[in-house]
Amino acid sequence: IGPDLWVIPIRDAFPQAGAISLGECDEFQVAVLKDLNWFKSLPEDGDWQHIDYIVDLLEDEGGKSRENLDDTRKSRITQTRHTQIEANQIEVVTEFRTYGGSEDKGEWITYSPDIPDKILRQIDNPHANGELPIVAKYAFPLMDSIYGLGEFERGKTLQYAINSLINLYLDGVKMSLFPPIKVVQGEVVPTTIKMAPAAKWLVNRQDAIEEFRSSPKGLSTFQSTYSFLISALLNQAGTTDTTTSEATDPGMGKTPQALKMLQGRQNSRDSWDMFQMEQAQETIMRKFVNLVATKQEKPIKMRLFADEITEIKELYPDVVEMFESGEQGQVRLTAGAFESTDFDYHIVSGSMAQVDEEQQARNITMMLTQVLENPGIIQMLEEKYEMTIDVGELFKRWAAIVNVPDWEKIVKDMPPEDIQKREMAQRAAQYQDPEVQRAAQEILGGIGGIPQQPQQPPQGGQPPMGGQPPMAEGMRDV
């Protein structure tokens, strides 16, 4: 579940002039091209105005396409590939303002630069929060730029240097295959000069034609220069190339230590990207949740699970509706229930990262091994720190993370009747009567329990705890 949003092409986004960050913008304009069918689909009784005028204009005179825009508004792909774009369109610009409106919480104004004397729409900010409905996800934010710095911009100069180096190298290869020729004027018959392999020229002396010899230093240093540029580009991106040969390896190498260093550097780079994504995602979801709470027009039904039902029923017992299974239910949110409520949205830092299942399996395996090989850990936690370890839950997670097929059928909860038998057998095992202890051991073994050693009663033959433990009728018969 998430908001309906779209990525704004940077050439169609116009921040407030002079603003160096999105937080400083009091207004923001976004342009888009709309065709005739879009204008015809607008409701007649809505907030849009002068629609008939635009429809007649497009039908009579036609509109324009992105090809008609200024070159600064067109990307390289648009300039070279988009040669068949529908031309019957018109540019529509929406200016989002944080001020104005009925409650001074912002307004949205839509107009067309082709029809500057008409306002197509002017409405209050639907979010009613005095904020722009624009969120920026940065790669590298800058102190003095609202756009920040992108990955491609950081590597642009290095990539250009690599391209130039390759072009120069190919020119050098061509020169080595087809070297320049020195021709002594007057010693060669001009009509016999032909630029072709194995050509025959008529000369007056032996040295009239000679090959021009250039220094091959440029070609010999190509590989080292190319490796240096590739290494700089990869270091900038926080990665390396482990597929190249050892002689041309531009990164840290392929030894285990080098790969470990690489993983740490990649983790740092990925953590920065994840931090920027979390910042943008928190802002998007906060705006989305508050918009739903503010503009909810009809009741919303949300499905719930057992833990959620228990938590909500403690505070709002009347809103939860249980299903017949008893493990699922739903809650009905009436329209306007949260109209005056402001919600915030926070993401647990790092929770959006991809889980390394292999590392997680190793960690759980190590923890499970420590607990099983050192049973005194649980006793120490209980006695000294009043804590315990749920070994069953730990084993379930281990079975799930190592992808044991149908682990739910292997690790499952004990039936209630077996639990009752186990408790009775453990109490009966405290007696010194060999027959009772033998029967208790058989019961424990039959239900998969761990045989318990009988505890020695205090002197005098009395059972522990100062009296005979209570027993069920079945155990008395045994």
Short mmCIF file of C-alpha atoms in Angstrom, two decimals:
data_model
loop_
_atom_site.label_atom_id
_atom_site.label_comp_id
_atom_site.label_asym_id
_atom_site.label_seq_id
_atom_site.Cartn_x
_atom_site.Cartn_y
_atom_site.Cartn_z
CA ILE A 1 0.00 0.00 0.00
CA GLY A 2 1.39 3.37 -0.90
CA PRO A 3 0.66 6.75 -2.42
CA ASP A 4 -0.03 7.49 -6.07
CA LEU A 5 3.01 9.45 -7.20
CA TRP A 6 5.22 9.86 -10.25
CA VAL A 7 8.73 10.95 -11.07
CA ILE A 8 8.97 14.51 -12.38
CA PRO A 9 11.31 14.93 -15.39
CA ILE A 10 13.94 17.42 -14.32
CA ARG A 11 13.42 19.51 -17.46
CA ASP A 12 9.74 19.93 -16.56
CA ALA A 13 10.38 20.99 -12.94
CA PHE A 14 10.78 24.69 -12.15
CA PRO A 15 11.65 25.48 -8.51
CA GLN A 16 11.27 28.94 -7.07
CA ALA A 17 13.95 31.26 -8.41
CA GLY A 18 16.81 31.74 -5.96
CA ALA A 19 15.87 28.82 -3.67
CA ILE A 20 18.80 26.55 -2.88
CA SER A 21 16.75 23.79 -1.22
CA LEU A 22 13.27 22.37 -1.47
CA GLY A 23 12.50 23.52 2.06
CA GLU A 24 13.09 27.14 1.05
CA CYS A 25 10.62 26.99 -1.86
CA ASP A 26 7.29 28.71 -1.34
CA GLU A 27 6.21 27.72 -4.84
CA PHE A 28 7.09 25.06 -7.36
CA GLN A 29 5.96 24.65 -10.96
CA VAL A 30 5.58 21.40 -12.88
CA ALA A 31 4.86 21.30 -16.62
CA VAL A 32 3.29 18.50 -18.63
CA LEU A 33 1.91 18.04 -22.15
CA LYS A 34 -1.79 17.04 -22.36
CA ASP A 35 -3.66 16.00 -25.48
CA LEU A 36 -7.19 16.66 -26.69
CA ASN A 37 -8.64 13.47 -25.20
CA TRP A 38 -7.40 14.38 -21.74
CA PHE A 39 -9.20 17.72 -21.80
CA LYS A 40 -12.38 16.07 -23.05
CA SER A 41 -12.27 13.60 -20.12
CA LEU A 42 -12.33 16.37 -17.49
CA PRO A 43 -15.66 16.64 -15.61
CA GLU A 44 -17.81 19.59 -16.65
CA ASP A 45 -18.86 20.40 -13.07
CA GLY A 46 -15.37 20.19 -11.60
CA ASP A 47 -12.79 22.82 -10.72
CA TRP A 48 -11.49 23.16 -14.28
CA GLN A 49 -12.37 26.21 -16.34
CA HIS A 50 -12.19 27.24 -20.03
CA ILE A 51 -12.02 23.61 -21.11
CA ASP A 52 -14.35 24.17 -24.07
CA TYR A 53 -12.12 26.99 -25.25
CA ILE A 54 -9.04 24.73 -25.20
CA VAL A 55 -10.88 21.87 -26.92
CA ASP A 56 -11.96 24.18 -29.73
CA LEU A 57 -8.45 25.57 -29.97
CA LEU A 58 -6.89 22.12 -30.30
CA GLU A 59 -9.48 20.94 -32.80
CA ASP A 60 -9.17 24.05 -35.00
CA GLU A 61 -5.52 25.06 -34.77
CA GLY A 62 -3.85 22.01 -33.27
CA GLY A 63 -1.35 22.05 -30.46
CA LYS A 64 2.32 21.25 -30.23
CA SER A 65 4.51 18.33 -29.26
CA ARG A 66 7.64 18.08 -27.18
CA GLU A 67 9.59 18.55 -30.41
CA ASN A 68 8.31 22.11 -30.55
CA LEU A 69 9.71 22.94 -27.11
CA ASP A 70 12.98 24.74 -26.61
CA ASP A 71 16.09 22.56 -26.93
CA THR A 72 16.86 23.06 -23.24
CA ARG A 73 13.58 21.28 -22.44
CA LYS A 74 14.45 18.22 -24.51
CA SER A 75 16.71 15.35 -23.55
CA ARG A 76 19.15 13.68 -25.90
CA ILE A 77 16.72 10.76 -26.28
CA THR A 78 13.93 13.14 -27.27
CA GLN A 79 16.14 14.89 -29.78
CA THR A 80 17.36 11.70 -31.48
CA ARG A 81 14.60 9.09 -31.10
CA HIS A 82 11.20 10.66 -30.47
CA THR A 83 10.42 11.62 -34.02
CA GLN A 84 6.77 10.53 -34.02
CA ILE A 85 5.09 12.24 -31.08
CA GLU A 86 1.48 13.29 -31.21
CA ALA A 87 1.49 16.98 -32.03
CA ASN A 88 -2.07 17.78 -30.97
CA GLN A 89 -1.06 18.63 -27.40
CA ILE A 90 -0.84 21.67 -25.20
CA GLU A 91 1.51 22.44 -22.32
CA VAL A 92 -0.12 22.67 -18.91
CA VAL A 93 1.74 24.08 -15.90
CA THR A 94 0.65 23.69 -12.28
CA GLU A 95 2.10 26.06 -9.71
CA PHE A 96 2.03 24.65 -6.20
CA ARG A 97 2.06 27.34 -3.49
CA THR A 98 2.53 26.99 0.25
CA TYR A 99 0.56 30.18 0.83
CA GLY A 100 -2.89 31.39 -0.16
CA GLY A 101 -6.13 29.44 -0.19
CA SER A 102 -9.16 29.70 2.04
CA GLU A 103 -7.22 28.90 5.25
CA ASP A 104 -3.83 30.14 4.02
CA LYS A 105 -2.59 26.52 3.81
CA GLY A 106 -1.55 26.75 0.20
CA GLU A 107 -3.19 26.61 -3.21
CA TRP A 108 -2.64 25.05 -6.62
CA ILE A 109 -2.95 27.13 -9.79
CA THR A 110 -2.97 25.54 -13.24
CA TYR A 111 -2.52 27.49 -16.46
CA SER A 112 -1.10 27.10 -19.96
CA PRO A 113 1.75 29.23 -21.33
CA ASP A 114 0.01 29.06 -24.71
CA ILE A 115 -3.06 30.77 -23.19
CA PRO A 116 -1.54 33.16 -20.65
CA ASP A 117 -4.72 35.15 -20.05
CA LYS A 118 -6.79 32.22 -18.67
CA ILE A 119 -6.54 30.31 -15.39
CA LEU A 120 -7.55 26.69 -15.95
CA ARG A 121 -7.81 25.72 -12.27
CA GLN A 122 -7.30 27.35 -8.87
CA ILE A 123 -7.98 25.22 -5.80
CA ASP A 124 -6.99 25.03 -2.17
CA ASN A 125 -4.13 22.68 -1.33
CA PRO A 126 -5.89 19.27 -0.99
CA HIS A 127 -3.34 18.25 1.63
CA ALA A 128 -4.29 21.25 3.78
CA ASN A 129 -0.83 21.21 5.36
CA GLY A 130 0.85 24.27 3.87
CA GLU A 131 3.51 22.11 2.22
CA LEU A 132 4.53 21.43 -1.36
CA PRO A 133 3.47 18.03 -2.75
CA ILE A 134 7.04 17.61 -4.01
CA VAL A 135 9.64 15.28 -2.48
CA ALA A 136 13.30 15.16 -3.51
CA LYS A 137 15.39 11.98 -3.34
CA TYR A 138 19.03 13.05 -3.55
CA ALA A 139 22.09 11.08 -4.53
CA PHE A 140 24.44 13.77 -3.15
CA PRO A 141 22.79 16.92 -1.75
CA LEU A 142 24.67 20.20 -2.12
CA MET A 143 24.66 23.24 0.13
CA ASP A 144 23.99 25.68 -2.70
CA SER A 145 21.88 23.73 -5.20
CA ILE A 146 18.30 22.53 -5.07
CA TYR A 147 19.08 19.76 -7.55
CA GLY A 148 22.05 18.23 -5.76
CA LEU A 149 24.60 16.12 -7.59
CA GLY A 150 23.83 12.90 -9.44
CA GLU A 151 25.90 9.78 -9.94
CA PHE A 152 26.33 10.48 -13.65
CA GLU A 153 27.49 14.02 -12.99
CA ARG A 154 30.19 12.84 -10.60
CA GLY A 155 31.60 10.41 -13.13
CA LYS A 156 31.09 12.52 -16.24
CA THR A 157 34.63 13.92 -16.52
CA LEU A 158 36.25 10.55 -15.86
CA GLN A 159 34.06 8.87 -18.46
CA TYR A 160 34.90 11.58 -20.98
CA ALA A 161 38.59 11.01 -20.27
CA ILE A 162 38.15 7.26 -20.87
CA ASN A 163 36.32 7.90 -24.14
CA SER A 164 39.01 10.33 -25.30
CA LEU A 165 41.79 7.89 -24.38
CA ILE A 166 40.17 5.08 -26.37
CA ASN A 167 39.72 7.34 -29.40
CA LEU A 168 43.36 8.40 -29.23
CA TYR A 169 44.45 4.79 -28.90
CA LEU A 170 42.47 3.76 -31.97
CA ASP A 171 44.00 6.66 -33.91
CA GLY A 172 47.43 5.44 -32.83
CA VAL A 173 46.64 1.88 -33.95
CA LYS A 174 45.50 3.18 -37.30
CA MET A 175 48.70 5.19 -37.66
CA SER A 176 50.79 2.14 -36.85
CA LEU A 177 48.96 0.09 -39.49
CA PHE A 178 48.93 2.88 -42.08
CA PRO A 179 51.91 5.08 -41.18
CA PRO A 180 52.44 8.49 -42.82
CA ILE A 181 54.65 8.50 -45.95
CA LYS A 182 57.39 11.03 -46.80
CA VAL A 183 57.64 11.77 -50.51
CA VAL A 184 60.59 13.79 -51.92
CA GLN A 185 59.22 16.36 -54.29
CA GLY A 186 60.34 15.91 -57.89
CA GLU A 187 61.72 12.40 -57.32
CA VAL A 188 58.38 10.61 -57.73
CA VAL A 189 56.14 10.59 -60.78
CA PRO A 190 52.91 12.18 -59.42
CA THR A 191 50.58 10.12 -61.59
CA THR A 192 51.88 6.88 -60.05
CA ILE A 193 51.16 7.84 -56.42
CA LYS A 194 48.35 5.67 -55.07
CA MET A 195 47.27 5.34 -51.43
CA ALA A 196 46.62 1.60 -51.39
CA PRO A 197 48.28 -1.53 -49.97
CA ALA A 198 51.06 -2.99 -52.18
CA ALA A 199 50.95 0.04 -54.49
CA LYS A 200 53.78 0.48 -57.04
CA TRP A 201 55.24 3.96 -57.44
CA LEU A 202 57.66 5.18 -60.09
CA VAL A 203 60.60 6.95 -58.40
CA ASN A 204 63.89 8.42 -59.56
CA ARG A 205 65.93 7.29 -56.54
CA GLN A 206 65.73 4.74 -53.73
CA ASP A 207 65.03 7.13 -50.82
CA ALA A 208 62.39 9.20 -52.62
CA ILE A 209 59.65 7.53 -50.51
CA GLU A 210 60.12 6.66 -46.85
CA GLU A 211 57.84 5.69 -43.97
CA PHE A 212 57.52 8.33 -41.27
CA ARG A 213 58.48 6.73 -37.96
CA SER A 214 56.73 8.05 -34.85
CA SER A 215 57.33 7.20 -31.18
CA PRO A 216 55.21 4.28 -29.90
CA LYS A 217 55.24 5.63 -26.33
CA GLY A 218 51.59 6.61 -26.48
CA LEU A 219 50.50 3.07 -27.36
CA SER A 220 52.70 1.49 -24.70
CA THR A 221 51.21 3.63 -21.92
CA PHE A 222 47.61 3.09 -22.97
CA GLN A 223 46.97 0.10 -20.71
CA SER A 224 48.32 1.75 -17.56
CA THR A 225 46.43 4.98 -18.25
CA TYR A 226 43.21 3.11 -19.01
CA SER A 227 43.51 1.02 -15.82
CA PHE A 228 44.11 4.18 -13.79
CA LEU A 229 40.98 5.88 -15.17
CA ILE A 230 38.83 2.77 -14.70
CA SER A 231 40.09 2.41 -11.13
CA ALA A 232 39.25 6.05 -10.38
CA LEU A 233 35.77 5.62 -11.84
CA LEU A 234 35.10 2.44 -9.89
CA ASN A 235 36.46 3.89 -6.66
CA GLN A 236 34.15 6.86 -7.07
CA ALA A 237 31.17 4.53 -7.43
CA GLY A 238 32.29 2.37 -4.50
CA THR A 239 32.74 -0.83 -6.49
CA THR A 240 35.34 -2.80 -8.44
CA ASP A 241 35.61 -5.26 -11.29
CA THR A 242 36.66 -8.78 -10.31
CA THR A 243 36.15 -10.22 -13.78
CA THR A 244 39.22 -8.70 -15.45
CA SER A 245 42.54 -10.44 -15.74
CA GLU A 246 45.22 -10.03 -13.12
CA ALA A 247 47.39 -7.95 -15.44
CA THR A 248 44.71 -5.34 -15.99
CA ASP A 249 42.88 -5.44 -12.66
CA PRO A 250 41.78 -1.81 -12.03
CA GLY A 251 40.40 -2.36 -8.57
CA MET A 252 41.76 -3.64 -5.28
CA GLY A 253 42.43 -7.14 -6.56
CA LYS A 254 40.63 -10.41 -5.97
CA THR A 255 42.26 -11.70 -2.80
CA PRO A 256 39.96 -12.43 0.19
CA GLN A 257 41.33 -9.42 2.05
CA ALA A 258 40.71 -7.16 -0.96
CA LEU A 259 37.16 -8.44 -1.37
CA LYS A 260 36.54 -7.88 2.35
CA MET A 261 37.73 -4.28 2.02
CA LEU A 262 35.53 -3.88 -1.03
CA GLN A 263 32.48 -5.17 0.84
CA GLY A 264 33.04 -2.63 3.60
CA ARG A 265 33.33 0.20 1.09
CA GLN A 266 30.25 -0.93 -0.81
CA ASN A 267 28.33 -1.18 2.45
CA SER A 268 29.21 2.44 3.24
CA ARG A 269 28.10 3.57 -0.21
CA ASP A 270 24.90 1.54 -0.04
CA SER A 271 24.18 2.81 3.46
CA TRP A 272 24.34 6.38 2.18
CA ASP A 273 21.94 5.57 -0.65
CA MET A 274 19.63 3.83 1.79
CA PHE A 275 19.72 6.81 4.14
CA GLN A 276 18.70 9.16 1.33
CA MET A 277 15.94 6.78 0.27
CA GLU A 278 14.66 6.53 3.84
CA GLN A 279 14.53 10.31 4.14
CA ALA A 280 12.48 10.59 0.95
CA GLN A 281 10.26 7.63 1.85
CA GLU A 282 9.45 9.03 5.29
CA THR A 283 8.35 12.34 3.77
CA ILE A 284 6.28 10.62 1.08
CA MET A 285 4.47 8.30 3.51
CA ARG A 286 3.86 11.07 6.03
CA LYS A 287 2.19 13.20 3.35
CA PHE A 288 0.24 10.20 2.11
CA VAL A 289 -1.10 9.16 5.52
CA ASN A 290 -2.13 12.69 6.44
CA LEU A 291 -3.80 13.16 3.05
CA VAL A 292 -5.89 10.03 3.60
CA ALA A 293 -6.84 11.18 7.09
CA THR A 294 -7.76 14.67 5.85
CA LYS A 295 -9.63 13.74 2.67
CA GLN A 296 -11.27 10.45 3.68
CA GLU A 297 -14.71 10.50 2.05
CA LYS A 298 -16.02 7.04 2.94
CA PRO A 299 -15.32 4.36 5.56
CA ILE A 300 -12.15 2.34 5.15
CA LYS A 301 -11.93 -1.32 6.12
CA MET A 302 -8.54 -2.69 7.12
CA ARG A 303 -7.68 -6.34 7.67
CA LEU A 304 -6.09 -7.27 10.97
CA PHE A 305 -4.19 -10.23 12.36
CA ALA A 306 -4.17 -11.72 15.82
CA ASP A 307 -1.51 -9.51 17.42
CA GLU A 308 -3.00 -6.33 15.94
CA ILE A 309 -6.50 -7.30 17.09
CA THR A 310 -5.32 -7.82 20.66
CA GLU A 311 -3.53 -4.47 20.72
CA ILE A 312 -6.40 -2.46 19.22
CA LYS A 313 -9.14 -4.14 21.28
CA GLU A 314 -7.51 -2.94 24.48
CA LEU A 315 -8.03 0.70 23.44
CA TYR A 316 -10.97 0.53 21.02
CA PRO A 317 -13.00 -2.63 21.68
CA ASP A 318 -15.96 -1.46 19.59
CA VAL A 319 -14.20 -0.97 16.26
CA VAL A 320 -12.78 -4.47 15.80
CA GLU A 321 -14.81 -7.13 14.00
CA MET A 322 -13.55 -10.69 14.45
CA PHE A 323 -13.79 -13.35 11.76
CA GLU A 324 -14.99 -16.87 12.48
CA SER A 325 -11.46 -18.24 12.54
CA GLY A 326 -10.62 -16.06 15.54
CA GLU A 327 -7.17 -15.32 14.10
CA GLN A 328 -8.16 -12.55 11.70
CA GLY A 329 -10.52 -9.61 11.72
CA GLN A 330 -11.05 -6.12 10.38
CA VAL A 331 -11.46 -2.61 11.67
CA ARG A 332 -13.78 -0.04 10.15
CA LEU A 333 -12.55 3.55 10.07
CA THR A 334 -15.39 5.99 9.68
CA ALA A 335 -15.05 9.06 7.50
CA GLY A 336 -13.73 12.06 9.39
CA ALA A 337 -12.51 10.03 12.36
CA PHE A 338 -8.96 11.38 12.00
CA GLU A 339 -9.72 14.69 10.35
CA SER A 340 -8.13 16.70 13.16
CA THR A 341 -5.23 14.28 13.73
CA ASP A 342 -1.68 14.81 12.51
CA PHE A 343 0.27 11.64 11.81
CA ASP A 344 4.00 11.14 11.59
CA TYR A 345 5.81 8.33 9.84
CA HIS A 346 9.20 6.93 10.77
CA ILE A 347 11.23 4.12 9.25
CA VAL A 348 13.46 1.98 11.42
CA SER A 349 16.92 2.84 10.15
CA GLY A 350 18.34 0.03 8.06
CA SER A 351 15.07 -1.88 7.80
CA MET A 352 14.90 -1.22 4.05
CA ALA A 353 18.24 -2.94 3.44
CA GLN A 354 18.32 -6.29 1.72
CA VAL A 355 18.81 -9.07 4.26
CA ASP A 356 21.98 -11.12 3.91
CA GLU A 357 20.40 -14.51 4.55
CA GLU A 358 23.71 -16.36 4.60
CA GLN A 359 25.19 -14.09 7.26
CA GLN A 360 21.94 -14.21 9.24
CA ALA A 361 21.95 -18.02 9.10
CA ARG A 362 25.53 -18.10 10.37
CA ASN A 363 24.67 -15.75 13.24
CA ILE A 364 21.62 -17.75 14.32
CA THR A 365 23.52 -21.04 13.99
CA MET A 366 26.32 -19.70 16.19
CA MET A 367 23.85 -18.48 18.82
CA LEU A 368 21.91 -21.75 18.80
CA THR A 369 25.15 -23.72 19.13
CA GLN A 370 26.25 -21.65 22.13
CA VAL A 371 22.92 -22.16 23.90
CA LEU A 372 22.77 -25.92 23.28
CA GLU A 373 26.42 -26.55 24.18
CA ASN A 374 26.26 -24.36 27.30
CA PRO A 375 22.92 -25.01 29.04
CA GLY A 376 24.18 -23.08 32.03
CA ILE A 377 23.68 -19.85 30.08
CA ILE A 378 19.90 -20.07 30.50
CA GLN A 379 20.22 -20.84 34.21
CA MET A 380 22.59 -17.90 34.72
CA LEU A 381 20.24 -15.53 32.88
CA GLU A 382 17.28 -16.68 34.95
CA GLU A 383 18.99 -16.54 38.34
CA LYS A 384 21.24 -13.50 37.94
CA TYR A 385 19.49 -11.28 35.38
CA GLU A 386 15.87 -12.53 35.52
CA MET A 387 16.00 -13.19 31.79
CA THR A 388 15.46 -16.27 29.64
CA ILE A 389 16.05 -17.53 26.11
CA ASP A 390 13.23 -18.97 24.03
CA VAL A 391 15.15 -21.86 22.48
CA GLY A 392 12.06 -23.03 20.57
CA GLU A 393 11.65 -19.68 18.80
CA LEU A 394 15.38 -19.58 18.09
CA PHE A 395 15.22 -23.05 16.54
CA LYS A 396 12.20 -22.06 14.41
CA ARG A 397 14.04 -19.06 13.02
CA TRP A 398 17.08 -21.18 12.31
CA ALA A 399 14.99 -23.74 10.40
CA ALA A 400 13.29 -20.96 8.42
CA ILE A 401 16.45 -19.04 7.52
CA VAL A 402 18.35 -22.13 6.30
CA ASN A 403 15.38 -22.98 4.05
CA VAL A 404 14.53 -26.39 5.50
CA PRO A 405 11.63 -27.70 3.34
CA ASP A 406 8.34 -27.87 5.27
CA TRP A 407 10.02 -26.93 8.51
CA GLU A 408 6.59 -26.13 9.99
CA LYS A 409 5.83 -29.87 9.91
CA ILE A 410 9.09 -30.65 11.70
CA VAL A 411 9.14 -27.94 14.36
CA LYS A 412 5.62 -27.65 15.70
CA ASP A 413 3.87 -26.90 18.97
CA MET A 414 3.19 -29.76 21.37
CA PRO A 415 -0.50 -30.76 21.66
CA PRO A 416 -2.20 -29.64 24.90
CA GLU A 417 -2.85 -33.22 26.04
CA ASP A 418 0.86 -34.04 25.72
CA ILE A 419 1.72 -30.96 27.73
CA GLN A 420 -0.64 -32.10 30.50
CA LYS A 421 0.82 -35.62 30.49
CA ARG A 422 4.33 -34.20 30.61
CA GLU A 423 3.54 -32.05 33.64
CA MET A 424 1.95 -34.96 35.48
CA ALA A 425 4.88 -37.23 34.67
CA GLN A 426 7.38 -34.66 35.92
CA ARG A 427 5.50 -34.38 39.21
CA ALA A 428 5.28 -38.15 39.51
CA ALA A 429 9.01 -38.50 38.84
CA GLN A 430 9.68 -36.82 42.18
CA TYR A 431 8.49 -39.95 44.05
CA GLN A 432 10.92 -42.63 45.20
CA ASP A 433 8.55 -45.40 44.20
CA PRO A 434 10.36 -47.22 41.33
CA GLU A 435 7.09 -48.21 39.67
CA VAL A 436 5.82 -44.61 39.60
CA GLN A 437 9.17 -43.35 38.28
CA ARG A 438 9.24 -46.05 35.58
CA ALA A 439 5.74 -45.11 34.42
CA ALA A 440 6.65 -41.42 34.40
CA GLN A 441 9.74 -42.13 32.29
CA GLU A 442 7.63 -44.09 29.81
CA ILE A 443 5.16 -41.23 29.50
CA LEU A 444 7.93 -38.68 28.99
CA GLY A 445 9.60 -40.85 26.38
CA GLY A 446 6.33 -41.45 24.57
CA ILE A 447 5.66 -37.74 24.09
CA GLY A 448 9.21 -36.86 23.10
CA GLY A 449 10.13 -35.26 26.41
CA ILE A 450 13.56 -35.37 28.02
CA PRO A 451 13.66 -37.91 30.85
CA GLN A 452 13.96 -36.15 34.19
CA GLN A 453 16.09 -37.61 36.94
CA PRO A 454 14.03 -38.09 40.11
CA GLN A 455 14.82 -35.66 42.85
CA GLN A 456 15.87 -37.10 46.19
CA PRO A 457 13.31 -36.23 48.86
CA PRO A 458 14.49 -34.86 52.15
CA GLN A 459 15.46 -37.22 54.95
CA GLY A 460 12.57 -39.09 56.41
CA GLY A 461 11.21 -40.29 53.08
CA GLN A 462 8.87 -37.33 52.68
CA PRO A 463 8.17 -35.94 49.21
CA PRO A 464 9.67 -32.57 48.34
CA MET A 465 7.90 -29.27 49.02
CA GLY A 466 6.63 -30.54 52.37
CA GLY A 467 3.85 -32.74 51.06
CA GLN A 468 2.72 -35.15 48.42
CA PRO A 469 2.36 -33.47 45.00
CA PRO A 470 -1.17 -33.44 43.63
CA MET A 471 -1.77 -36.14 41.05
CA ALA A 472 -4.48 -36.79 38.53
CA GLU A 473 -6.70 -39.86 38.79
CA GLY A 474 -4.87 -41.56 35.93
CA MET A 475 -1.50 -41.13 37.58
CA ARG A 476 -2.82 -42.49 40.88
CA ASP A 477 -3.94 -45.60 39.02
CA VAL A 478 -0.46 -45.98 37.58
#
